[in-house]
Every structure is written in structure tokens, then in C-alpha cells.
Short mmCIF file of C-alpha atoms and ligand atoms in Angstrom, two decimals:
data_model
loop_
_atom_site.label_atom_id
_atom_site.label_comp_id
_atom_site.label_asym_id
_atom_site.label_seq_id
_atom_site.Cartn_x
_atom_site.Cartn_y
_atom_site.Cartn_z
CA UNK A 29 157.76 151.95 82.10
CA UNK A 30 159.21 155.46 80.21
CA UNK A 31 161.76 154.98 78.17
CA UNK A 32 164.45 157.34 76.68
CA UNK A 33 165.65 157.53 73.65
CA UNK A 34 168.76 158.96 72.48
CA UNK A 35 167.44 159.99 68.72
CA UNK A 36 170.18 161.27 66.51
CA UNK A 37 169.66 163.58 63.81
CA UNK A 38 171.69 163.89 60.58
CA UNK A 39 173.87 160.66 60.82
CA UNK A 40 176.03 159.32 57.81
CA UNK A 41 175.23 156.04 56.99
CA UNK A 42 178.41 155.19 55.03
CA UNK A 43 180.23 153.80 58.12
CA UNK A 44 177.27 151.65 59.48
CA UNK A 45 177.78 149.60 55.82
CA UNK A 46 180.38 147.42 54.36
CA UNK A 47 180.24 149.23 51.11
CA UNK A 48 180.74 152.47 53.03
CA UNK A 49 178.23 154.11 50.83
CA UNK A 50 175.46 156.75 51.46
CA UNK A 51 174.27 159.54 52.62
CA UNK A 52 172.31 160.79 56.03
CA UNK A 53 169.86 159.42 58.03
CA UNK A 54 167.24 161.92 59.09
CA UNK A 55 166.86 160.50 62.30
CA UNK A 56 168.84 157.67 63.77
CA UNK A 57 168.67 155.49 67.07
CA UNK A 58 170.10 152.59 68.54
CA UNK A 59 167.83 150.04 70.53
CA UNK A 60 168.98 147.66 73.17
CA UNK A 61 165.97 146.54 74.54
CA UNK A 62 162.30 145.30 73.00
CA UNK A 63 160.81 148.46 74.80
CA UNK A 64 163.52 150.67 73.46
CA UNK A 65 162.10 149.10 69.81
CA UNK A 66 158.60 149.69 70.53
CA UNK A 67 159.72 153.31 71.56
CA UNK A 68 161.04 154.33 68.46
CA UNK A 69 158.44 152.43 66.55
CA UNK A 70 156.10 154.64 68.06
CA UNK A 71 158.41 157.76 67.49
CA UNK A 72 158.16 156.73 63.94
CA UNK A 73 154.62 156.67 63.91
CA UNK A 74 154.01 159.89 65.83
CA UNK A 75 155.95 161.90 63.06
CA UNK A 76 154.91 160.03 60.08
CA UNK A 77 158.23 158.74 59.62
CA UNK A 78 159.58 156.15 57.03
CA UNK A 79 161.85 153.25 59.27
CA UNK A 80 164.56 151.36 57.72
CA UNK A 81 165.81 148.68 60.70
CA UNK A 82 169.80 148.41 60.23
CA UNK A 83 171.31 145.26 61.04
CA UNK A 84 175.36 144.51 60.13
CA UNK A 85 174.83 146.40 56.67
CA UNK A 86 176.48 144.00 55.06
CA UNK A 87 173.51 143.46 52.82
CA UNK A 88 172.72 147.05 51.35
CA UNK A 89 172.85 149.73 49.59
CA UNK A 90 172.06 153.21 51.19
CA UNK A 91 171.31 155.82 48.45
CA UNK A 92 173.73 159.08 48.13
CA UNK A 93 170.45 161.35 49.35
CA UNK A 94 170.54 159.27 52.43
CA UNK A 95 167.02 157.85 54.66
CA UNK A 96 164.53 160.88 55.21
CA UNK A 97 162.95 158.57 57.63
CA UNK A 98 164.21 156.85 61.02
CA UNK A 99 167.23 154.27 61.00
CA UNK A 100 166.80 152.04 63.69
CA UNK A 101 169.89 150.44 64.49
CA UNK A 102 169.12 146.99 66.20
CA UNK A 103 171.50 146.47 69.37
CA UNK A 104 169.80 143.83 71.35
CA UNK A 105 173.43 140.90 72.65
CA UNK A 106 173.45 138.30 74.68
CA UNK A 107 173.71 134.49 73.29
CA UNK A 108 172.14 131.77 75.83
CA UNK A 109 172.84 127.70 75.50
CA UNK A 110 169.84 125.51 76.93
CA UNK A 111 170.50 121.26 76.52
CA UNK A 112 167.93 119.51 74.36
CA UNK A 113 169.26 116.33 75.24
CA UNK A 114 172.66 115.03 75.93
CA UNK A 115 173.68 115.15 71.92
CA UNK A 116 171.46 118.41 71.02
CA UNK A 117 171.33 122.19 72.17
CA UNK A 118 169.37 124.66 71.28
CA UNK A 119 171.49 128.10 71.13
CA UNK A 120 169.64 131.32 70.98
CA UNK A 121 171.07 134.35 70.13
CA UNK A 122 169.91 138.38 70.61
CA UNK A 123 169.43 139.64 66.54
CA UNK A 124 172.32 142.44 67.46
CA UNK A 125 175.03 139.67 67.63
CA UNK A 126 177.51 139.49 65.54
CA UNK A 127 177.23 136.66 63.19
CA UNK A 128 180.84 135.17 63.04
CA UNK A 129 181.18 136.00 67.18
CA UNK A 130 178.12 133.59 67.22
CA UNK A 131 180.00 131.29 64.87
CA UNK A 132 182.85 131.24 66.84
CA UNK A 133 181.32 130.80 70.17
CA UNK A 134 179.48 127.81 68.20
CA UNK A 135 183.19 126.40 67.14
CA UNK A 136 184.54 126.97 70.25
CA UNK A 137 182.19 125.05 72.67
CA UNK A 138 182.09 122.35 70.11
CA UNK A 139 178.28 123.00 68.68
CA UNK A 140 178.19 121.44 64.95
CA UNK A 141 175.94 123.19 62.42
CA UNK A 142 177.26 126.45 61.41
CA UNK A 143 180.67 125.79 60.91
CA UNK A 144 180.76 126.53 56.90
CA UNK A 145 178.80 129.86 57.74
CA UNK A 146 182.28 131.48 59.17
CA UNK A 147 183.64 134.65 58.15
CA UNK A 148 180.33 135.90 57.13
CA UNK A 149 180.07 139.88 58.02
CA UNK A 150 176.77 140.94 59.86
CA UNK A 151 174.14 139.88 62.75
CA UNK A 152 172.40 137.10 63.76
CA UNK A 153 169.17 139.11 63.04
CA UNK A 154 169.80 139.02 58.88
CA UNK A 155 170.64 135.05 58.98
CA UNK A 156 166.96 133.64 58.51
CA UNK A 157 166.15 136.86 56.60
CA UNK A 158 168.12 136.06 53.54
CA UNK A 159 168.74 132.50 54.52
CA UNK A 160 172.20 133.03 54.77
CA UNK A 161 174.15 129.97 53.30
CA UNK A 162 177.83 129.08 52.09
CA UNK A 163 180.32 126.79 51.52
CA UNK A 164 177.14 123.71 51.39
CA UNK A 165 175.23 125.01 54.52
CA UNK A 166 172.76 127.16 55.19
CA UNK A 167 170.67 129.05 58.36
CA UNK A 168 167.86 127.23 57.82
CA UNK A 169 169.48 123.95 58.54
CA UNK A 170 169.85 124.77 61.85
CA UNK A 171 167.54 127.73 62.75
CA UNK A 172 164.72 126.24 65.01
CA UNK A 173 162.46 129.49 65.54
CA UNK A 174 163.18 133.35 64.90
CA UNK A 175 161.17 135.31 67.86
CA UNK A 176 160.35 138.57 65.69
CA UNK A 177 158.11 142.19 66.47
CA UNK A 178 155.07 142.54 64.16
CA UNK A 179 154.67 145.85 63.29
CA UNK A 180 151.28 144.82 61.89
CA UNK A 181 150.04 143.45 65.12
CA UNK A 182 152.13 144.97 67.20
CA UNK A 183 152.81 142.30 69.29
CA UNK A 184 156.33 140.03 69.73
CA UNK A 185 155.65 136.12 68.41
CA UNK A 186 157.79 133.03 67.32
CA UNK A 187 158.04 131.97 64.28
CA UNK A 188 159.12 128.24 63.64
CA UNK A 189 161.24 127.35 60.84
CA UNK A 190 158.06 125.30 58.76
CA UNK A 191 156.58 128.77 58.96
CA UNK A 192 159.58 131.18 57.77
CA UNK A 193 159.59 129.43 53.71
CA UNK A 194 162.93 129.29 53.49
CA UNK A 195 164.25 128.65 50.37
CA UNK A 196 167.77 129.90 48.83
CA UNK A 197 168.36 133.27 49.78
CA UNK A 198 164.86 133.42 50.50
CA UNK A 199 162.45 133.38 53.65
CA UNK A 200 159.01 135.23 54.23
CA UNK A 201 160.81 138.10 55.84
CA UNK A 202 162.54 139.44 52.62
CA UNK A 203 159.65 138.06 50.11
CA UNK A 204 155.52 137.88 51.15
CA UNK A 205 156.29 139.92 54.69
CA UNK A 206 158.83 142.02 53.57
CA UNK A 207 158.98 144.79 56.14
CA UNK A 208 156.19 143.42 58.53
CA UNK A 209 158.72 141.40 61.42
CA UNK A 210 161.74 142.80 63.05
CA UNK A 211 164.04 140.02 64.16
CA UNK A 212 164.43 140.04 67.66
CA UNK A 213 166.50 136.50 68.34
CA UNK A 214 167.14 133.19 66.51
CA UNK A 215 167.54 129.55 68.06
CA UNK A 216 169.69 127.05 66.28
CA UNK A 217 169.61 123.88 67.03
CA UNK A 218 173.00 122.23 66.99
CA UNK A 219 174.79 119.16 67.59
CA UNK A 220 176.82 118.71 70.51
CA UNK A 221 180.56 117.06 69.43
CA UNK A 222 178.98 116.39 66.01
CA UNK A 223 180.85 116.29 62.78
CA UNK A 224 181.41 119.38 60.41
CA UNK A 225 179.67 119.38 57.10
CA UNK A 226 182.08 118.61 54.53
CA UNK A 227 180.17 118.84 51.07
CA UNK A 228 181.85 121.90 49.29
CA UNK A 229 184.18 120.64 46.73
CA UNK A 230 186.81 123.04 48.26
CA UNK A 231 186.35 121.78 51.23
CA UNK A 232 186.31 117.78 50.66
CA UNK A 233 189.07 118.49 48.14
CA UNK A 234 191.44 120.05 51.19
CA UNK A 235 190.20 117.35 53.74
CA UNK A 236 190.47 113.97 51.09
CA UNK A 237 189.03 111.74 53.01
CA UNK A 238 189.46 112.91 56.68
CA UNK A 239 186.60 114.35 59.29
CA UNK A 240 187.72 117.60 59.99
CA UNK A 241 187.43 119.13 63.53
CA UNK A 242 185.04 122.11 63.58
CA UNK A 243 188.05 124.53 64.24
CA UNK A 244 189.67 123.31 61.43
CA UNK A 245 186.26 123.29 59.02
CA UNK A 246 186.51 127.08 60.04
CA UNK A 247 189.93 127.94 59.33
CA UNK A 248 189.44 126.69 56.23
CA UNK A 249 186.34 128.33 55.26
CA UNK A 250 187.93 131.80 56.85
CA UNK A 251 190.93 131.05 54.39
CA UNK A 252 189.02 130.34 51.21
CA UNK A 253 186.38 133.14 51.78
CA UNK A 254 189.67 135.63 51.92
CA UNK A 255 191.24 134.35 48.77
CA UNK A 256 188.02 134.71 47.27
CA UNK A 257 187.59 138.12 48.71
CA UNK A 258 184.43 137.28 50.17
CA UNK A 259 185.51 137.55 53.61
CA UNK A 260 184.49 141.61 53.87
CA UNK A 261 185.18 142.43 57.57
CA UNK A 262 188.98 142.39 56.21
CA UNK A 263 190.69 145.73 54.76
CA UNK A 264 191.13 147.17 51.23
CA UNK A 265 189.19 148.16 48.51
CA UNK A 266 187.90 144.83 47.61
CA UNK A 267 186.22 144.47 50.98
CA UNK A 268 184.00 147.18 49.83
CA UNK A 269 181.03 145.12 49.07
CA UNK A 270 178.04 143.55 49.98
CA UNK A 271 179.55 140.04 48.77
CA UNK A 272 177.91 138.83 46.66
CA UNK A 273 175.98 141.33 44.32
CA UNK A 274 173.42 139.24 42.53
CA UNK A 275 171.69 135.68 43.20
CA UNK A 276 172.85 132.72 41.16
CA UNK A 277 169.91 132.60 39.25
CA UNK A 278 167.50 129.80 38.91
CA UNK A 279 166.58 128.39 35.83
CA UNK A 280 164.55 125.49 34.23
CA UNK A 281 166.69 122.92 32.58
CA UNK A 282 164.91 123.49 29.34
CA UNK A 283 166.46 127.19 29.23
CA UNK A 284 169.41 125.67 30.70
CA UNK A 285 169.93 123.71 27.52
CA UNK A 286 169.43 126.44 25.22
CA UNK A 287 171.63 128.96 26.76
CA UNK A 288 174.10 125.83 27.20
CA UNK A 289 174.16 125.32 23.26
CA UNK A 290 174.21 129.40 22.90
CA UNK A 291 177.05 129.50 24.63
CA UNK A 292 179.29 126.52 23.30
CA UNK A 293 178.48 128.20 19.19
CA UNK A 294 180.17 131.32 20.64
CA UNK A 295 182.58 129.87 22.47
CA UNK A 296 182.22 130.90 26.02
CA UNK A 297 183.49 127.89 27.25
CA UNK A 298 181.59 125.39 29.60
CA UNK A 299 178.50 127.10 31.33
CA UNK A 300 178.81 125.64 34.81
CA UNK A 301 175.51 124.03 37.19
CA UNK A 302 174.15 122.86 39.74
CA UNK A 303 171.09 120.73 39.92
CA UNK A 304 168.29 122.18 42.01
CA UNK A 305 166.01 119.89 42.05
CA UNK A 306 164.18 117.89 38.41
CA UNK A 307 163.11 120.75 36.61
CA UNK A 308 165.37 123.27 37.86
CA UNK A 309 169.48 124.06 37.63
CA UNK A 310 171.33 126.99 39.43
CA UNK A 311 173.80 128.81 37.28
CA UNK A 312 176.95 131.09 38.82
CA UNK A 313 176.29 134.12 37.67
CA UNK A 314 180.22 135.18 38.70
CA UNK A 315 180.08 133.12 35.30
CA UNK A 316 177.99 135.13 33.63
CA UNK A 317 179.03 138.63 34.48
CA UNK A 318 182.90 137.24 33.65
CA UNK A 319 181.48 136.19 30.18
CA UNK A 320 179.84 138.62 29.66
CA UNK A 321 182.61 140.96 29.67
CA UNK A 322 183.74 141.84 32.92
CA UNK A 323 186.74 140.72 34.52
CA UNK A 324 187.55 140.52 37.99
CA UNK A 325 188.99 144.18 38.95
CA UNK A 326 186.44 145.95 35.79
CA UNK A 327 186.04 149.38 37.09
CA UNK A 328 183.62 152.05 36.04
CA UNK A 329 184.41 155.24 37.44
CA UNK A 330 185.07 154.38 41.58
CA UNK A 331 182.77 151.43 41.21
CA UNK A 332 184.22 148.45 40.60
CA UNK A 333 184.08 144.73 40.85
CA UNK A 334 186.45 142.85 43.34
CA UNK A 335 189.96 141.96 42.00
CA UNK A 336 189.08 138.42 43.36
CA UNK A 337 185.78 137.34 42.39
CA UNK A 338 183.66 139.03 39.72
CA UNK A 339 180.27 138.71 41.65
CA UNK A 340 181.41 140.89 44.47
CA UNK A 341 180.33 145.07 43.46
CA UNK A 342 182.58 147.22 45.75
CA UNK A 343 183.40 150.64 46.21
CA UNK A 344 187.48 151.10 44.78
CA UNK A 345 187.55 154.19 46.91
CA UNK A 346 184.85 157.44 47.15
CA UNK A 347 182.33 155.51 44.98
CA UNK A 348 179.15 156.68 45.16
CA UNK A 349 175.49 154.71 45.31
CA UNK A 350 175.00 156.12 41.98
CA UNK A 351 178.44 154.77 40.54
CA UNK A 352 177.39 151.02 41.84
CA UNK A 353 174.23 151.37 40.62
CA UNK A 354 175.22 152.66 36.91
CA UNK A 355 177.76 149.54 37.22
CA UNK A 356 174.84 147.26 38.30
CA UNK A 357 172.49 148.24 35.40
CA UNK A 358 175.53 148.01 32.69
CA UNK A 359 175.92 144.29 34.09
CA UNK A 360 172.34 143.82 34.02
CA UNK A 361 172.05 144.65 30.47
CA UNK A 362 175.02 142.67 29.19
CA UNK A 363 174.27 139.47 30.88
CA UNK A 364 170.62 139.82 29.45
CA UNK A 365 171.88 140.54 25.95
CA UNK A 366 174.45 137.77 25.70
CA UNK A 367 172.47 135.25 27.51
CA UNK A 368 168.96 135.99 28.00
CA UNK A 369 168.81 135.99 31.74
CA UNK A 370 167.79 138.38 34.30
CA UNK A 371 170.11 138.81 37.23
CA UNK A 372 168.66 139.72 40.52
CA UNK A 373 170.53 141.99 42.88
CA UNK A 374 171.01 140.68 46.47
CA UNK A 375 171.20 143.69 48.38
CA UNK A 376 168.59 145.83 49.78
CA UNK A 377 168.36 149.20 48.15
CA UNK A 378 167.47 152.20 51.05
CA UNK A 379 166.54 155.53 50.08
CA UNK A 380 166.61 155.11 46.44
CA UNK A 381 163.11 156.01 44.50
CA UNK A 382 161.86 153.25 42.67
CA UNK A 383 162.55 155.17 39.21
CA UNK A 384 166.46 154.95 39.92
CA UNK A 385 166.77 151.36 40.97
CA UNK A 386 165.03 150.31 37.59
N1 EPU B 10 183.19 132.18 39.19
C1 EPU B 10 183.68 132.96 38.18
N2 EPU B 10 184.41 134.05 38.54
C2 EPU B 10 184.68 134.38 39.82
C3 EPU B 10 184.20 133.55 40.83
C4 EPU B 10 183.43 132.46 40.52
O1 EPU B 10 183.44 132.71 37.02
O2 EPU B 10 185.33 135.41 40.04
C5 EPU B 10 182.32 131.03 38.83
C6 EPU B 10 183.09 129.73 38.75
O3 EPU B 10 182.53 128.96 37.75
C7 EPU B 10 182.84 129.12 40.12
C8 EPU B 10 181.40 129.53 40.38
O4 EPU B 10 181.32 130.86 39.82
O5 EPU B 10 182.95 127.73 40.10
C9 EPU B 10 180.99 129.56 41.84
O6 EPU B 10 181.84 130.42 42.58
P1 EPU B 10 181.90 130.41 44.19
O7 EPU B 10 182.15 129.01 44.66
O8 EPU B 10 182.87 131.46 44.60
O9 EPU B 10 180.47 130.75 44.68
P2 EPU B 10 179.37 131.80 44.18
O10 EPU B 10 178.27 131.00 43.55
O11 EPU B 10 179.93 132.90 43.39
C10 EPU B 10 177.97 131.57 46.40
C11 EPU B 10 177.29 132.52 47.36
C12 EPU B 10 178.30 133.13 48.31
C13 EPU B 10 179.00 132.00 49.07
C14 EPU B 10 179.65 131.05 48.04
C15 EPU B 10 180.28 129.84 48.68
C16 EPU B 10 175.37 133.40 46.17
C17 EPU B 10 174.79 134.57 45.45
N3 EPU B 10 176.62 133.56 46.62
O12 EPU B 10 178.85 132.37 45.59
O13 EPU B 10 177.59 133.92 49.25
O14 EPU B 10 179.97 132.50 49.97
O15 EPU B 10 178.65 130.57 47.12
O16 EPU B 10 179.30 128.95 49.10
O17 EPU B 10 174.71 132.38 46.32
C18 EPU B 10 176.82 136.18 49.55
O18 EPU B 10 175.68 135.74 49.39
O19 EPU B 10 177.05 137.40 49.77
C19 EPU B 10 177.94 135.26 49.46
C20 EPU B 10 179.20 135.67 49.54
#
């Protein structure tokens, strides 16, 4: 079978991003079909041409030169419900999907297991890349395979979730793989009329005691993610952002106890935690960046962090990559000098040479 491809050249990729940053792709094409993929793969290949697959964009940062390669922008919809038994279904769902329209559909029909992942801007393709997770769930809780193209085999396979090494924030697909699979769909596996997951203090604090309906878990989630800004499909400056900017970084308890001490003799207050697992303790590092120095609304230049929650980077109007990155590396350096820890950005960084992203 032929297919054609409607290649675009010279496309901004500011408006296919939530921080509405960066410049032009070289070449850009939508694909709404596995052989429209393999098409443009092979396009790629043909012209010796760099790819970058775009998802939501909610999870990068595109470089002020732009992509001097081929964008390829994944389209594929549809979401499909088969019954595992009379309790269980197994929901698939095309990587092009929007995330919270998945969510929603999930609420809606009564399908427990994603319920605290509302609000969240992007597709279903980036959930078991970065292991999406709020409010005390996460993708991998419910994500039974991810059916992916290897570009290194060439070939479309399904990967099951023992296979995908999820961890927080992390999966093969953004760490040992990087690059290698293109997600093509996701199952979950979800409960049918089952109970929300009520183990965010926010949460349980709203609810007391009380079982929540799904609809409800979500309307609360959608209103806590907005007055924490982190809800970025809405308007304004703030919204601007990739969300979060860096990981909450993970540190042994020994460390955790020094910088704990370190902080009490200069009295930065109470350095909050949360226990990983024996060894281990996750630290906000909101936390860190605020005491560090920056408060919520800093700006440098148009780059700026989000008048609601210090973690969140965003563009305060005509920023450039350059401006968030400058921002980026000042907050690096502060939060290493006051507390000896290196912060690790979230996003993905496109275009950028490996020199300027140091
Ligand atoms: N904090 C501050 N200043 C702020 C906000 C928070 O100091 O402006 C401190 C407070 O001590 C607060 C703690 O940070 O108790 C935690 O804050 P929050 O509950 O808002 O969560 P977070 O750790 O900053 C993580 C995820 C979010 C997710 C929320 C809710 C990461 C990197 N981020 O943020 O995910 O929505 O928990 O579960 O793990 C994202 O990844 O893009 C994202 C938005």
C-alpha cells in the first residue's frame, strides 16, 4: 500500500507546546495511521534526517533555533473497552489521545484507576513514558501493556508493564531505550464501579472519612491542580509551563540527615519528606528552589516561575528557550550551593546542542 504524506516545511513549534516556546521545524508531519509512521520514518531515513516524535508537548522544551530534522506529530485516536471479567476491563487507548479526554471517558463510564491523574495536559502516548503520576497514583498502576514501533527492529511489539521498569517518573522509554520505541497505544486495566484512590493528604483531608465517587475524586483533583497552577491546559501566563520543571529528587536518608541538620542551623525551616523506601527519602524540590531564594512569581527577564507554585518554569510572555534555560541553570546552581543537591530537569530538551543545556 502507497502512502502520502503531507510533509510540512518550516513549521513553528511554539504552538504545538504548552510553554509556547521555540523555533521551526525543518520538516513537519502528522501521522494517523502505523503506515503513515513507517512512511515518514523512512522519509527520515532517506534524507538523513534527525526525528523528534511530538506528543501533547506538555513535557518539553523546543530550542529558539528550532528542529533541523523531522517532527513527527503522533495523531493515531480511537479508545476501545474489552471486559476482563465482570469487575475488570481492560481499556486501550490510540497514543494520539488526549490524556484527560481518556480520563474523563474513564470517570464517566465508571472505570476506577486513573481518577487522581485528571487535569493532566498531553496524550496517552507520554503516560508510561514518564510514568505519569499525581495526587498518590500513577500510570503504571494501571497500564497493562504499551504496544510501541521499534525503530531498531523495525517491527511493532507489546511491551508488558514487568518489562517497561517503571519507577517514578521513570520507564525504559525515557532512560536505557531512550529514543528506540514510539508509543503506538496503552491498555489500562481498570476496575469496573471500583472505589477512587484517596491517599493524597489533600484529598483525604477534603473527603474526612467518606468514599468519594470518581466524579467527585476528579473535580477535586481538577480544582486543586488549578489553585496550584498545575492544571496548564487553562489560560494565563502561569499556564506557560511544562508543570513541573525538575524531579523531586531522591536521596539516601544518610544525606537526608545532613542536609536536614544544614538546614535547621540556618534556619530554613522544616525540610519536608517522603519515605521511599529504607534507604531512600524523596524531597520537594518546590522546597528547595523556594529556599533557596526564589519565590513563587521570581522572574528573570520573560522567564519566570509560576505565581502559584515555585516548581512550575513558565514563559511570563515572549520568553525565549534561552531565557528558561538561563533561569534553569541560576536555580540549578543555588539549590546546589545552599544544599548540596543536584536537581534534575523533567522536560525533554529538542534542538538544543549538548554545550547549551549544560
Ligand atoms: N512546595 C513549596 N512551594 C510551592 C509548592 C510546593 O515549597 O510553591 C513544597 C511544599 O512543601 C509542598 C511540597 O512542595 O508540601 C509538595 O508540593 P505538591 O504537593 O504541590 O507537589 P510537588 O511535589 O511539587 C508533584 C509532582 C506533580 C504532581 C504533584 C501532586 C513531581 C516532579 N511533581 O509535585 O506533577 O501534580 O506532585 O501529586 O513529582 C509534573 O510532573 O509535571 C507534575 C505537575
Amino acid at each position: 500500500m502507497t502512502v502520502k504524506l503531507e510533509i510540512q516545511k518550516n513549521i513553528s513549534l511554539a504552538d504545538f507546546t504548552t510553554f509556547k516556546i521555540g523555533g521551526l521545524a525543518r520538516f513537519f508531519v502528522e501521522v494517523k495511521s502505523i503506515d503513515e509512521l513507517i512512511a515518514a520514518l523512512s522519509f527520515a531515513a532517506s534524507e538523513k534526517l534527525p526525528v523528534f516524535v511530538l506528543g501533547g508537548g506538555s513535557n518539553i522544551l523546543v530550542s529558539d533555533q528550532g528542529f533541523i530534522g523531522l517532527v513527527i506529530k503522533i495523531g493515531l485516536s480511537g479508545i476501545s473497552v474489552e471486559e476482563e471479567d465482570r469487575s475488570v476491563v481492560l481499556v486501550t487507548a490510540e497514543a494520539g489521545e488526549e490524556w484527560d479526554n481518556f480520563v474523563e471517558f474513564c470517570v464517566e463510564n465508571d472505570f476506577a484507576g486513573v481518577e487522581c491523574l485528571s487535569g493532566i495536559p498531553g496524550l496517552v502516548g507520554g503516560t508510561p513514558i514518564q510514568n505519569v503520576g499525581a495526587y498518590g497514583q500513577e500510570a503504571s498502576e494501571s497500564i497493562v501493556s504499551v504496544q510501541v514501533f521499534d525503530r531498531r527492529d523495525k517491527e511493532v511489539e507489546t511491551i508488558r508493564n514487568s518489562e517497561c521498569g517503571f519507577e517514578y517518573r521513570k520507564s525504559i522509554f525515557n532512560t536505557t531505550e531512550k529514543d528506540r520505541y514510539i508509543v503506538l497505544r496503552v491498555t489500562y486495566r481498570l476496575k469496573r464501579a471500583g472505589t477512587p484512590k484517596i491517599v493524597y493528604a489533600d484529598l483525604k483531608d477534603r473527603f474526612n472519612d467518606r468514599i468519594p465517587t470518581l466524579r467527585e475524586t476528579r473535580e477535586a483533583v481538577l480544582e486543586i491542580r488549578e489553585k496550584k497552577g498545575m492544571r496548564v491546559r487553562q489560560g494565563g501566563f502561569d499556564a506557560q509551563s511544562a508543570g513541573s520543571f525538575f524531579k523531586n529528587p531522591i536521596i539516601s536518608k544518610e544525606s537526608f540527615e545532613k542536609i536536614r541538620v544544614t538546614t535547621e542551623v540556618n534556619g530554613f525551616g522544616n525540610l519536608p519528606f517522603y519515605v521511599v523506601n529504607d534507604g531512600y527519602v524523596k524531597i520537594p524540590a518546590a522546597w528547595l528552589i523556594e529556599n533557596a531564594g526564589f519565590a513563587k512569581g521570581f522572574r528573570m527577564g520573560n522567564a519566570g516561575l509560576s505565581t502559584k507554585h515555585s516548581l512550575a518554569l513558565s514563559n511570563q510572555g515572549g520568553a525565549a528557550a534561552s531565557e528558561i534555560l538561563d533561569l534553569k541553570n541560576v536555580i540549578e546552581k543555588q539549590v546546589k550551593e545552599k544544599f548540596g543537591i543536584e536537581l534534575t530537569p523533567e522536560p525533554n530538551f529538542v534542538g538544543f546542542t549538548d554545550a547549551s543545556i549544560d
